[in-house]
XYZ file of C-alpha atoms in Angstrom:
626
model
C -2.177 -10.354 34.774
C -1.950 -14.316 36.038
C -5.059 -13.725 37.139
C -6.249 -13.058 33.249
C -4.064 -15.336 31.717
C -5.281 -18.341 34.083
C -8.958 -17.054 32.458
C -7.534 -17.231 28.928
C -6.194 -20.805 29.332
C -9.173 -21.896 30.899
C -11.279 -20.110 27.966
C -8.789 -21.968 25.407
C -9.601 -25.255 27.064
C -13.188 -24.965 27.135
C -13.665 -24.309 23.473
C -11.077 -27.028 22.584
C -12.686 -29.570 24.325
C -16.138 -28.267 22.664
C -15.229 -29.205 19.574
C -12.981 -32.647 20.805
C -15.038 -34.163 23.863
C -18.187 -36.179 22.816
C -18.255 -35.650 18.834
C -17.730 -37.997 16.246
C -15.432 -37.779 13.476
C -17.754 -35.859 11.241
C -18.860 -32.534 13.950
C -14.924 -33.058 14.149
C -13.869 -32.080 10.842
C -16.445 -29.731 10.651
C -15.399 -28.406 13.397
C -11.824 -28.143 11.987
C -10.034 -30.136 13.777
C -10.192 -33.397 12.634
C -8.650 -34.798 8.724
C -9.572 -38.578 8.775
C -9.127 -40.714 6.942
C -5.917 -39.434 5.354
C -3.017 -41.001 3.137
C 0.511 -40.902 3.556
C 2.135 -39.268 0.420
C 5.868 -39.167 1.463
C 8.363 -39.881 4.349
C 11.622 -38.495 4.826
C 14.124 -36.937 7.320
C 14.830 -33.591 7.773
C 18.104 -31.630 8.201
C 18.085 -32.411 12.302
C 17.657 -36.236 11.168
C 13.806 -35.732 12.729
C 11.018 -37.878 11.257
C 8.640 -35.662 8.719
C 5.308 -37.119 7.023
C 3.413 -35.404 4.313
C -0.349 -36.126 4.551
C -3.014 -35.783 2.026
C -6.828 -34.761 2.727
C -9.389 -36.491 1.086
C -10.882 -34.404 -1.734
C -14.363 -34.995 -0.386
C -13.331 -33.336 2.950
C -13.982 -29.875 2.187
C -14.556 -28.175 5.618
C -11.949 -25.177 6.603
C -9.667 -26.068 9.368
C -7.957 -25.101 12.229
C -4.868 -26.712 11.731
C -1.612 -24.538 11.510
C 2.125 -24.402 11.377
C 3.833 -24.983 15.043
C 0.362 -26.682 16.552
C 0.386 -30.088 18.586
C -1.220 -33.139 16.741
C -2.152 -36.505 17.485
C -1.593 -38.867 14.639
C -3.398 -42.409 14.868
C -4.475 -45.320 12.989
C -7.575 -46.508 11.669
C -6.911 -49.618 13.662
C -7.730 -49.683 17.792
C -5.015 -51.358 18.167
C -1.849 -49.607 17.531
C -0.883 -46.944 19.663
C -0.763 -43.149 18.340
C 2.015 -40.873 18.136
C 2.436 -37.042 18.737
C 3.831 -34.775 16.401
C 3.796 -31.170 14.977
C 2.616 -29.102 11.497
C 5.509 -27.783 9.861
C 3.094 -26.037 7.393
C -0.341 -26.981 6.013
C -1.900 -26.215 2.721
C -5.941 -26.782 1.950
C -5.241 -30.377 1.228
C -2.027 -31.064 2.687
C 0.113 -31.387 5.951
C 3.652 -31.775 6.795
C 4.567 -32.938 10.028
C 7.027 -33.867 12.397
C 6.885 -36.917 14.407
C 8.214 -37.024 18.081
C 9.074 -40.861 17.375
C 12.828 -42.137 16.971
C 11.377 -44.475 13.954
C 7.927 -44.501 11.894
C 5.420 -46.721 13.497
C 4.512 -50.058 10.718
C 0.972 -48.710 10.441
C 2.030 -45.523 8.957
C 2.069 -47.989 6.051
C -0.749 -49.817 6.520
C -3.715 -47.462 5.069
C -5.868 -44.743 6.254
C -4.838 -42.288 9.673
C -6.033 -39.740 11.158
C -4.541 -36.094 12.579
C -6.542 -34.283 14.932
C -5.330 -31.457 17.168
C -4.303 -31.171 20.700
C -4.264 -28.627 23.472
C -0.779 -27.155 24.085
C -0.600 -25.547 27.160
C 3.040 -24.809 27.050
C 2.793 -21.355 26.465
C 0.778 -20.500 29.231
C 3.332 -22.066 31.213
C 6.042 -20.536 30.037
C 4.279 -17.057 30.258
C 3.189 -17.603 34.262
C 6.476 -18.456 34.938
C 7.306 -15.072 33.360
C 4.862 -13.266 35.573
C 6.077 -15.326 38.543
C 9.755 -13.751 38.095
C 8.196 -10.093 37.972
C 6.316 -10.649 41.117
C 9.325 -12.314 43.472
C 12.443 -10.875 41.437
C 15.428 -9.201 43.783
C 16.959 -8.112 40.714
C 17.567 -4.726 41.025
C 17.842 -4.289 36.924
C 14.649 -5.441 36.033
C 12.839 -3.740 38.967
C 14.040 -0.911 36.795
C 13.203 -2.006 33.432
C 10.106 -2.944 34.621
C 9.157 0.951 35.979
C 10.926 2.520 32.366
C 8.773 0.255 30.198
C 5.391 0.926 32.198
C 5.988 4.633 32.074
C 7.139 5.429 35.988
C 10.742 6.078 35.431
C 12.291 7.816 32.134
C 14.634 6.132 29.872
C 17.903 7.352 29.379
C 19.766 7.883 25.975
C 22.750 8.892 25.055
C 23.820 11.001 21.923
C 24.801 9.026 18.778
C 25.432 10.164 15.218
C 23.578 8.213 12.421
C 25.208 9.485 9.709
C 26.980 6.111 8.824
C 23.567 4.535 7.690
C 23.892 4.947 4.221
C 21.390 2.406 2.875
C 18.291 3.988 4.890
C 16.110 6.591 4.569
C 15.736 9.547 7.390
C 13.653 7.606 9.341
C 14.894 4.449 9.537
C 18.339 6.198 10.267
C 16.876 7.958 13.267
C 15.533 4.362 14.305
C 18.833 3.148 14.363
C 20.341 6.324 15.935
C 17.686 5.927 19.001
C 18.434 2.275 19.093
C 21.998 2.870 19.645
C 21.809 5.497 22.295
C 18.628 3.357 24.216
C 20.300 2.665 27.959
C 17.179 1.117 28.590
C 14.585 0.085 25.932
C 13.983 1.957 22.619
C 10.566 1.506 20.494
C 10.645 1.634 16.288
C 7.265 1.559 15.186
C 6.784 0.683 11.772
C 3.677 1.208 9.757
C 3.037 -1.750 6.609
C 5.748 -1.791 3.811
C 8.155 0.665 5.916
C 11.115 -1.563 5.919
C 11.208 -2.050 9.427
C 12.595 -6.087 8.755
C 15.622 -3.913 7.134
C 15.901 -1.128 10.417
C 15.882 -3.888 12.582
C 18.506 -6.110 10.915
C 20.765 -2.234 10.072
C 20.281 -2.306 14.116
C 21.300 -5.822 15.051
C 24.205 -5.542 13.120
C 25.636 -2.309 14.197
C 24.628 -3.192 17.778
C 26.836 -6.792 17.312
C 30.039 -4.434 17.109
C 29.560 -3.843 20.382
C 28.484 -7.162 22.051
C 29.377 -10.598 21.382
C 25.694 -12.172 20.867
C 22.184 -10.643 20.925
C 19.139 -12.624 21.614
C 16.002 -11.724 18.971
C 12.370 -12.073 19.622
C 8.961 -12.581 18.057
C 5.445 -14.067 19.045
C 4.810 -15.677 16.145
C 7.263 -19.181 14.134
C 6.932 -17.233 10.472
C 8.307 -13.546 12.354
C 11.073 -15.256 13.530
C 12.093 -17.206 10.311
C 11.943 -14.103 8.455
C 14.707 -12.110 10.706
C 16.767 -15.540 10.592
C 16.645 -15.463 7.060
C 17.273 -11.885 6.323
C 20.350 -11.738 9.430
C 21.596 -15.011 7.191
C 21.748 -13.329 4.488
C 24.207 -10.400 6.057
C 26.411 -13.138 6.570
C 25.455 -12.669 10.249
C 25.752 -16.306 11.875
C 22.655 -16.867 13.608
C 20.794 -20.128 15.282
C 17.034 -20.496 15.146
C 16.007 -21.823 18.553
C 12.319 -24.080 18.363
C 10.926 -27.489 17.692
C 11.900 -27.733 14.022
C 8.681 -28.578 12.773
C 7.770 -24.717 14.104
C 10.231 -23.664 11.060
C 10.033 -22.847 7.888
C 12.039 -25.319 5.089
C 14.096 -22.827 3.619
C 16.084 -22.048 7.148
C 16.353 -25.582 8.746
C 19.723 -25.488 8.050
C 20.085 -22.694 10.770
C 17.831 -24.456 13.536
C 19.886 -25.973 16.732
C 19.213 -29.147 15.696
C 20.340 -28.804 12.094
C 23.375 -27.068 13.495
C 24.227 -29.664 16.004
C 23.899 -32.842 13.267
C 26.806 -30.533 11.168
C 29.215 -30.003 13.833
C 32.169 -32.040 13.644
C 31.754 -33.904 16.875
C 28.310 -35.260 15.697
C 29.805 -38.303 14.070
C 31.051 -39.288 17.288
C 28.270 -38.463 19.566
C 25.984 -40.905 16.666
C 28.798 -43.810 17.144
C 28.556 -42.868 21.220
C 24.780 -43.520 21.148
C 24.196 -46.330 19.169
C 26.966 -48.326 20.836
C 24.882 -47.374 23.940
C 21.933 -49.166 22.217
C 23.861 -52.252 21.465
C 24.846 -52.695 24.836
C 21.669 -52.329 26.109
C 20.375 -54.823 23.738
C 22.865 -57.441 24.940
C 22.106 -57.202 28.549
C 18.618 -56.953 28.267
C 19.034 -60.659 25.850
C 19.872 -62.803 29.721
C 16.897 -64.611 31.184
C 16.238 -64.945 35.241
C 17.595 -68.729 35.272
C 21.565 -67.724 34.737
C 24.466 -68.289 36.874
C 26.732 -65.867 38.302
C 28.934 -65.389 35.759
C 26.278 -64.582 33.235
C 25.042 -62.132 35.770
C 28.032 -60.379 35.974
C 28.646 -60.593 32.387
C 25.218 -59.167 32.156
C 26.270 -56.471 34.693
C 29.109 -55.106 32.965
C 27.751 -54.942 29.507
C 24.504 -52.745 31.229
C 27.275 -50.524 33.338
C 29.270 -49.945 29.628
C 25.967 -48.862 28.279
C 25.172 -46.391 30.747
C 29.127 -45.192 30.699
C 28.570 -44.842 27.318
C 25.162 -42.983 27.448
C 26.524 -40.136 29.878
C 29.333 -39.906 27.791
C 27.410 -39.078 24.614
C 25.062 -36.602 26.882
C 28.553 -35.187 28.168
C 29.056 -34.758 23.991
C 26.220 -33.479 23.183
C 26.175 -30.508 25.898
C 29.828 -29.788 24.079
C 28.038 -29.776 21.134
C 25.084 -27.473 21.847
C 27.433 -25.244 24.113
C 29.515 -24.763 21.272
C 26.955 -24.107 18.952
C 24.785 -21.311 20.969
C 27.565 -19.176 22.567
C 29.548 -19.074 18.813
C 26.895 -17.832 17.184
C 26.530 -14.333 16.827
C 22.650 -13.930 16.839
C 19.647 -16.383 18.841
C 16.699 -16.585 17.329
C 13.280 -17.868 19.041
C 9.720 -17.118 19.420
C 9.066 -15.433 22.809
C 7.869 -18.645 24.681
C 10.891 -20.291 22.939
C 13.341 -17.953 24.364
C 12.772 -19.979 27.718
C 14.738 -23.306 25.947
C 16.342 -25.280 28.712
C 19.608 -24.644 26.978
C 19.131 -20.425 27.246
C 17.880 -20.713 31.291
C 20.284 -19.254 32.320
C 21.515 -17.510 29.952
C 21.857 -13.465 30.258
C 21.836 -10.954 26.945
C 22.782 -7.329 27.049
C 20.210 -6.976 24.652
C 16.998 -8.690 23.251
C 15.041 -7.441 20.220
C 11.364 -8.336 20.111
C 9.827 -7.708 16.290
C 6.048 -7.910 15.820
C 5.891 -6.782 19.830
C 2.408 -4.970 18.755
C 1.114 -8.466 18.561
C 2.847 -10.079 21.375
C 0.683 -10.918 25.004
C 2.188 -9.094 27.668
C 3.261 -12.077 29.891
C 5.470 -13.316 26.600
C 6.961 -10.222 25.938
C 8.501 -10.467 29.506
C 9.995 -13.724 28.755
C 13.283 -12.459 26.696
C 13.013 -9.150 28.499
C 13.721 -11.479 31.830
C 16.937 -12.427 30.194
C 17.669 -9.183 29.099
C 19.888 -6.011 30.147
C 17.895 -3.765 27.634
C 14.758 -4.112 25.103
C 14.403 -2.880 21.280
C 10.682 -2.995 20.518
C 9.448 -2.942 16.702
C 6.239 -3.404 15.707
C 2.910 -1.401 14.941
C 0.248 -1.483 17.190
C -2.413 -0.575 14.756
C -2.273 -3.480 12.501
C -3.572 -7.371 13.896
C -3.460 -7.309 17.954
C -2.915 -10.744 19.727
C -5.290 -13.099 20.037
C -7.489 -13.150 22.995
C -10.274 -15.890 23.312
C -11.658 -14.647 26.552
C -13.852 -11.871 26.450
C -13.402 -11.494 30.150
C -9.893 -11.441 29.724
C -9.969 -9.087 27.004
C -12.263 -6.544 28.299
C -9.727 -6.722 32.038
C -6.738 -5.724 29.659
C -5.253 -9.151 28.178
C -5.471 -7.344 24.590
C -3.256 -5.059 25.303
C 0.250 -5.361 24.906
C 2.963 -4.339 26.432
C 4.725 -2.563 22.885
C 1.098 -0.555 23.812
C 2.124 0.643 27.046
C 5.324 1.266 26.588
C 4.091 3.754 23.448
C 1.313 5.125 26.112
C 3.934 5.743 29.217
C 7.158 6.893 27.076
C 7.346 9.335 24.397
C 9.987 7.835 23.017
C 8.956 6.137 19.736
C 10.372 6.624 15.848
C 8.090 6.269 13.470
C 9.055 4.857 9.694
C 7.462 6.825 7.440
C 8.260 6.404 4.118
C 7.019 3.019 2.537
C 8.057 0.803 -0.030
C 5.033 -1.313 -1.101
C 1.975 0.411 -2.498
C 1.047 2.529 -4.614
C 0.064 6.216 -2.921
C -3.901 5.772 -3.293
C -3.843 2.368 -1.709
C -1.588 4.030 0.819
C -3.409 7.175 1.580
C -6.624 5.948 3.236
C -4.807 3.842 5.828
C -2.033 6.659 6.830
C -4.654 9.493 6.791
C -6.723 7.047 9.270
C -4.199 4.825 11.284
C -1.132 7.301 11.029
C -2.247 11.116 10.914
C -1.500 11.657 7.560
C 2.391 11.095 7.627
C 3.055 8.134 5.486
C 4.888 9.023 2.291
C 5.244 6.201 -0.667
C 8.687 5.877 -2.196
C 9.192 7.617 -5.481
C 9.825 3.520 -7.238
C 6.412 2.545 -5.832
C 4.115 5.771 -5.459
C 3.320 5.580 -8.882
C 3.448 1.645 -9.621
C 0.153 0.154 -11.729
C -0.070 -3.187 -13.161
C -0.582 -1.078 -16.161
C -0.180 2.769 -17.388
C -4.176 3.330 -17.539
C -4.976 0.881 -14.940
C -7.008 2.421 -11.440
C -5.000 1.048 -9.000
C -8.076 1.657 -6.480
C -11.761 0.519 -6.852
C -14.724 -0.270 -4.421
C -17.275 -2.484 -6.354
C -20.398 -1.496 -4.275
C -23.365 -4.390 -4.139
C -25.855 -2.307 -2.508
C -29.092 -2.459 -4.100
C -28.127 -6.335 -5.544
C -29.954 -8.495 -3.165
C -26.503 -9.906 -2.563
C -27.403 -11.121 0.809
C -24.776 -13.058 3.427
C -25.697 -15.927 4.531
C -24.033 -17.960 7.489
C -22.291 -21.624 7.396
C -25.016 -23.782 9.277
C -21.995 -25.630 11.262
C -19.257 -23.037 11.822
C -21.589 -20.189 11.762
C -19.089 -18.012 9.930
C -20.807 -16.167 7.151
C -20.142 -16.124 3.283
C -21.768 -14.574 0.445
C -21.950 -16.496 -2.837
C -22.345 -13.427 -5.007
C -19.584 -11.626 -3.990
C -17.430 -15.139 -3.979
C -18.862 -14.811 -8.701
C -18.483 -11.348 -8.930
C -14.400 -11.435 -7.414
C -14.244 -13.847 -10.103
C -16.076 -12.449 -13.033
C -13.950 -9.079 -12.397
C -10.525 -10.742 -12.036
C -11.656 -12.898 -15.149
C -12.383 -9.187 -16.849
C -9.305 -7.917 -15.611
C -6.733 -10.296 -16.784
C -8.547 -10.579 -20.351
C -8.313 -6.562 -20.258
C -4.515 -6.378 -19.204
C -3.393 -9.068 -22.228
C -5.614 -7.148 -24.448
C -3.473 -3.960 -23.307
C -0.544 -5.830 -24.119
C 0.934 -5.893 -20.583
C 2.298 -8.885 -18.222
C -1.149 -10.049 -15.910
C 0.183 -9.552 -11.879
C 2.820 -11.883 -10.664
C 0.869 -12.495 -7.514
C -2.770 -12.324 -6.505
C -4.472 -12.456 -3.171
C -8.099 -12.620 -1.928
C -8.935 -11.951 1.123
C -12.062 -12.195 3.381
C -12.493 -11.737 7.300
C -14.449 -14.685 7.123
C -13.362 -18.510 6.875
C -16.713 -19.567 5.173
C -16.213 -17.240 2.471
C -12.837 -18.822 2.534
C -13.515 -22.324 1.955
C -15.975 -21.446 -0.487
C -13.849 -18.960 -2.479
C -11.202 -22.025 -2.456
C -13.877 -24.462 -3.985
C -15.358 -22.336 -6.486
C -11.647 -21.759 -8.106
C -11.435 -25.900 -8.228
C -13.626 -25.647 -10.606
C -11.359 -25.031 -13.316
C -12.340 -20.805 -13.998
C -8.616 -20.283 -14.813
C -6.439 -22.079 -15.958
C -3.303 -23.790 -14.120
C -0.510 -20.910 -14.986
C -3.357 -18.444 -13.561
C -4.522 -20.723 -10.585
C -1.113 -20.698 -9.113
C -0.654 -17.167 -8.972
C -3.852 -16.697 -6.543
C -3.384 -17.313 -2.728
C -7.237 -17.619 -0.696
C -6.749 -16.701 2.797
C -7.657 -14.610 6.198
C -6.525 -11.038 7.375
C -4.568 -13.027 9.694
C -3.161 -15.133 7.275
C -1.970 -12.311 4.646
C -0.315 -10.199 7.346
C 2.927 -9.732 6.676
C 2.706 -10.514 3.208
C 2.236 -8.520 0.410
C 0.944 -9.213 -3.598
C 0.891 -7.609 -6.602
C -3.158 -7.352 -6.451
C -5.631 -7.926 -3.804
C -9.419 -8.618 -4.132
C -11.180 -7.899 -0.190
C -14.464 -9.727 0.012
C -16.326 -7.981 2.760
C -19.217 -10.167 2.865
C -21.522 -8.900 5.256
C -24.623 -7.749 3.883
C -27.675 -7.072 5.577
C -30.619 -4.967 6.107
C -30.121 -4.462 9.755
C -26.403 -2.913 9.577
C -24.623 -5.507 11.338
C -20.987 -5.929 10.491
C -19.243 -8.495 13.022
C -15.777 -9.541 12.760
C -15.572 -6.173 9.880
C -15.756 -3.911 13.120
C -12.182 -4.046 13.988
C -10.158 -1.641 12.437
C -6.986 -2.668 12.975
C -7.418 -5.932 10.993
C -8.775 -3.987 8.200
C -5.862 -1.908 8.116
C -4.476 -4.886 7.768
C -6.093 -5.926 4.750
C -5.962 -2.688 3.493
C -2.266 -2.585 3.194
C -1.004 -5.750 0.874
C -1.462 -4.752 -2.671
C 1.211 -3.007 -4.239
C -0.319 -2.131 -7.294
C -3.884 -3.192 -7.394
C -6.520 -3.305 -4.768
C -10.210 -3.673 -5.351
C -12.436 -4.260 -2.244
C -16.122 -5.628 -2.719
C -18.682 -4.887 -0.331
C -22.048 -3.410 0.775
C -21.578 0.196 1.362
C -25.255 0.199 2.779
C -24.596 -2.111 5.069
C -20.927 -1.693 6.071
C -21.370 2.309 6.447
C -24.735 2.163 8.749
C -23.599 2.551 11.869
C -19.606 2.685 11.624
C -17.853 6.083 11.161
C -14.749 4.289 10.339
C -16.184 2.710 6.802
C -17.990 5.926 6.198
C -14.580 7.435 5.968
C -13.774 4.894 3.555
C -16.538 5.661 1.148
C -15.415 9.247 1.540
C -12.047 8.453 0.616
C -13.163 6.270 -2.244
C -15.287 8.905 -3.807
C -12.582 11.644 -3.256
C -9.731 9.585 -5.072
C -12.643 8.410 -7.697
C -12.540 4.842 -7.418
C -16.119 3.790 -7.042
C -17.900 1.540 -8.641
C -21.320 -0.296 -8.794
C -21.897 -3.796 -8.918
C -24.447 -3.284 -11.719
C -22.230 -2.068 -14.221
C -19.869 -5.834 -14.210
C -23.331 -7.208 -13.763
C -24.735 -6.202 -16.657
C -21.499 -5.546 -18.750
């Protein structure tokens, strides 16, 4: 495993400095890493009194990026000669940026005009995750020699008995979730198919599990996982303290990151008096020139030896503070890498939960688990896995996880099956497929239509159209400009249809396409003022990767590829389909090839089954020509 993870970094370097090392600005942003030049629309401070920008792209920069919420930027002038700073996304949209700056004030030439933000390689993680591996491989600790052989399928885990019957607010499932949680000695595993409410098992579990012990330590590989289970354990009442660089964080929880928590306690006034006295002190002994006498020296002496008296004292402070903070709250919350914080080092749970472990790399998933007297693992393997760049590294075993192998070695897994989100025939091709059949919809949702004689189900089928992919001549990814008009002249239909009808048009509207060409070009051709405003803001453009974990109230898949030689790329993997299978509620309508997707792939030829079983297919032709 450090073996394949040294591979991975060395894979992640290697296309980084592809697109960084001997381009200019333009292969840059094509590239997607690169905004320049760029205007500074606001500055302000944040709840942890951090430094936060908000940057605007040029409108003629049009190319899809790479940029994303928790990556390392470099932010620099136009001019050569003022230095640059480093800082990190907060979140980005298509034309904007929000950042944090790792400065103590904003540089003058954030003033002066244009700047550019270009990303950097973060090797962090990888060193967080070797040192992970490195603990496994010399560890005397008799506990997680144990854990270790449980997990990976050697030993057995042991549970006790436990009645469930006080979990009024879940269903059976869930309930027996809970119920295995609570007798897990060692590790217990809740998998949890889309819209199964397994955000509400786990937070049912963390509370009834906090009766017990004083402070539980949760888990999840990605910044938005983890703000979700802050915000929903906030909102028990349950205190809990988001551990991460705050730019990783979402806005609406910064009031319950360390940082934020540390400028509210009541010491903080203090420790700000403490430090800038420090900084005054310093100032006036640094003022003295060579050519003193001794008295000035030793006036110059004691002023310096004050400052640094003072300094240790607001470091002495501080570590009151942040003690105070972290071992009163009930609940820490952190990405896997960030569960290593320098403050949490030594720091032993009797339990950690890791959420979204079905997407988690192995070597980050032991991070918590170090820490850890027992592991609850939630997730669902069969939706997104983790992203591997190395196909060396993939094909030796980096893809899979270790929620994967613990499921493989340990028949010990619940699985939620009753969900809450779609509508039955949206359900019903993914759970017959990904889930044997088992998934049941909720009596409020099986049902649900945007309205009563609405299909909440259709495959618009361009075979036969000519509608032909074609691929970005930079990025390579492919798009098809057809499909991009005929998403829009149906959802145009649609909503005319649904006001005619007399019903409400969907609160919430997603497109979605495997590919980032079809993306950007989805993005553009809505710019062009289609819809208006009121409609406009109702429609989110993005990835598999991007929707998962969300959910809207209708969902257009673009499928793009369409060929005469069968070829389907990226549209191979099933799991990220079932992905993008699973986020409309109440209307789904996927457009594609069926010649082309259903050549040579079994899986998609089960899908046109299933789409002419449940009636929902359709022909290009007749919107075409309606």
């Amino acid at each position: 495993m450090t073996k394949l993870l040294s591979v991975e970094k060395e894979e992640d370097l290697s296309q980084y400095q592809k697109k960084m090392q001997s381009t200019s600005f333009k292969e840059r942003r094509a590239n997607g890493v690169l905004w320049y030049p760029c205007d500074v629309e606001e500055r302000n401070y944040d709840a942890g009194e951090r430094l936060i920008l908000k940057i605007k792209k040029p409108k003629e920069h049009k190319h899809a990026h790479s940029f994303s919420s928790g990556k390392l930027v470099e932010i620099f002038p136009s001019s050569d000669e003022a230095q640059s700073l480093k800082g990190v996304i907060n979140k980005v949209k298509e034309d904007t940026m929000f950042l944090t700056l790792n400065s103590d004030d904003f540089p003058k030439w954030i003033e002066y005009g244009k700047l550019g933000i270009q990303l950097l390689f973060d090797d962090r993680s990888y060193k967080e995750m070797k040192w992970a591996l490195n603990e496994l491989l010399v560890t005397d600790s008799r506990r997680l020699i144990e854990l270790q052989k449980k997990i990976l399928g050697f030993d057995k885990p042991y549970f006790d008995e436990t009645n469930h019957s006080a979990f009024s607010n879940l269903n059976e499932s869930q309930k027996n979730a809970v119920a295995k949680i609570l007798s897990a000695k060692d590790f217990a595993i809740v998998h949890g198919p889309p819209g199964t409410g397994k955000t509400t098992t786990l937070v049912e579990a963390i509370r009834e599990v906090l009766k017990k012990e004083a402070q539980v330590l949760v888990c999840a590989p990605s910044n938005a996982a983890v703000d979700l289970l802050t915000e929903k354990l906030s909102q028990q009442g349950i205190s809990t303290v988001r551990i991460g660089h705050p730019a990783r964080v979402d806005e609406y929880i910064l009031n319950h990151t360390l940082e934020s928590k540390v400028a509210q306690h009541k010491d903080f006034k203090l420790l700000k008096d403490l430090r800038k006295k420090a900084e005054e002190y310093f100032k006036l002994g640094g003022k003295w020139k060579r050519n003193f006498g001794n008295s000035e020296r030793e006036q110059r002496k004691i002023l310096l030896q004050e400052a640094r008296n003072l300094k240790r004292d607001a470091e002495r402070i501080q570590n009151g503070i942040l003690e105070d903070v972290l071992f009163s709250t009930r609940v820490i919350a952190s990405t896997l890498v960030g569960a290593n914080h320098p403050k949490l080092k030594d720091v032993k749970f009797t339990t950690c939960f890791i959420d979204e472990a079905g997407q988690a790399l192995e070597p980050a998933s032991w991070i918590p688990i170090i820490k850890s007297n027992r592991v609850i693992f939630a997730g669902d393997h069969l939706q997104l896995p983790p992203t591997v760049k190395s196909y060396q590294a993939r094909k030796e075993g980096l893809k899979e996880t270790l929620f994967e192998r613990a499921i493989a070695g340990n028949n010990t897994d619940v699985l939620l099956n009753e969900q809450y989100r779609m509508n039955e025939k949206i359900m019903n091709f993914s759970s017959k497929q990904f889930y044997k059949g088992i998934l049941k919809a909720n009596e409020n949702n099986a049902h649900q239509k945007i309205f009563p004689k609405d299909i909440p189900f259709e495959f618009i089928d361009t075979s036969g159209t000519g509608f032909f992919e074609s691929q970005h001549p930079e990025t390579k990814s492919s798009f098809n400009k057809e499909e991009v008009n005929l998403i829009l002249k149906h959802l145009k239909k649609y909503l005319d249809e649904v006001k005619s009808c007399g019903y409400e048009p969907p609160e919430s509207i997603g497109i979605i396409s495997p590919y980032k060409a079809q993306i950007e070009l989805l993005n553009k051709t809505l710019e062009s003022n289609i819809f208006e405003k009121d409609v406009c803001r109702k429609i989110t453009v993005n990835t598999v990767d991007g929707f998962q974990g969300q959910e809207r109230d209708m969902v257009y898949i673009s499928l793009v590829r369409s060929n005469e030689s069968g070829e389907i790329g990226f549209l191979s993997d099933e799991r990220r389909m079932n992905v993008a299978l699973t986020r409309a509620k109440r209307k789904l309508v996927v457009i594609g090839d069926s010649g082309t997707i259903a050549a040579k792939n079994k899986f998609y030829n089960d899908f046109l089954d299933y789409v002419n079983e449940i009636d929902a297919y359709k022909s290009a032709f007749e919107l075409l020509y309606d």
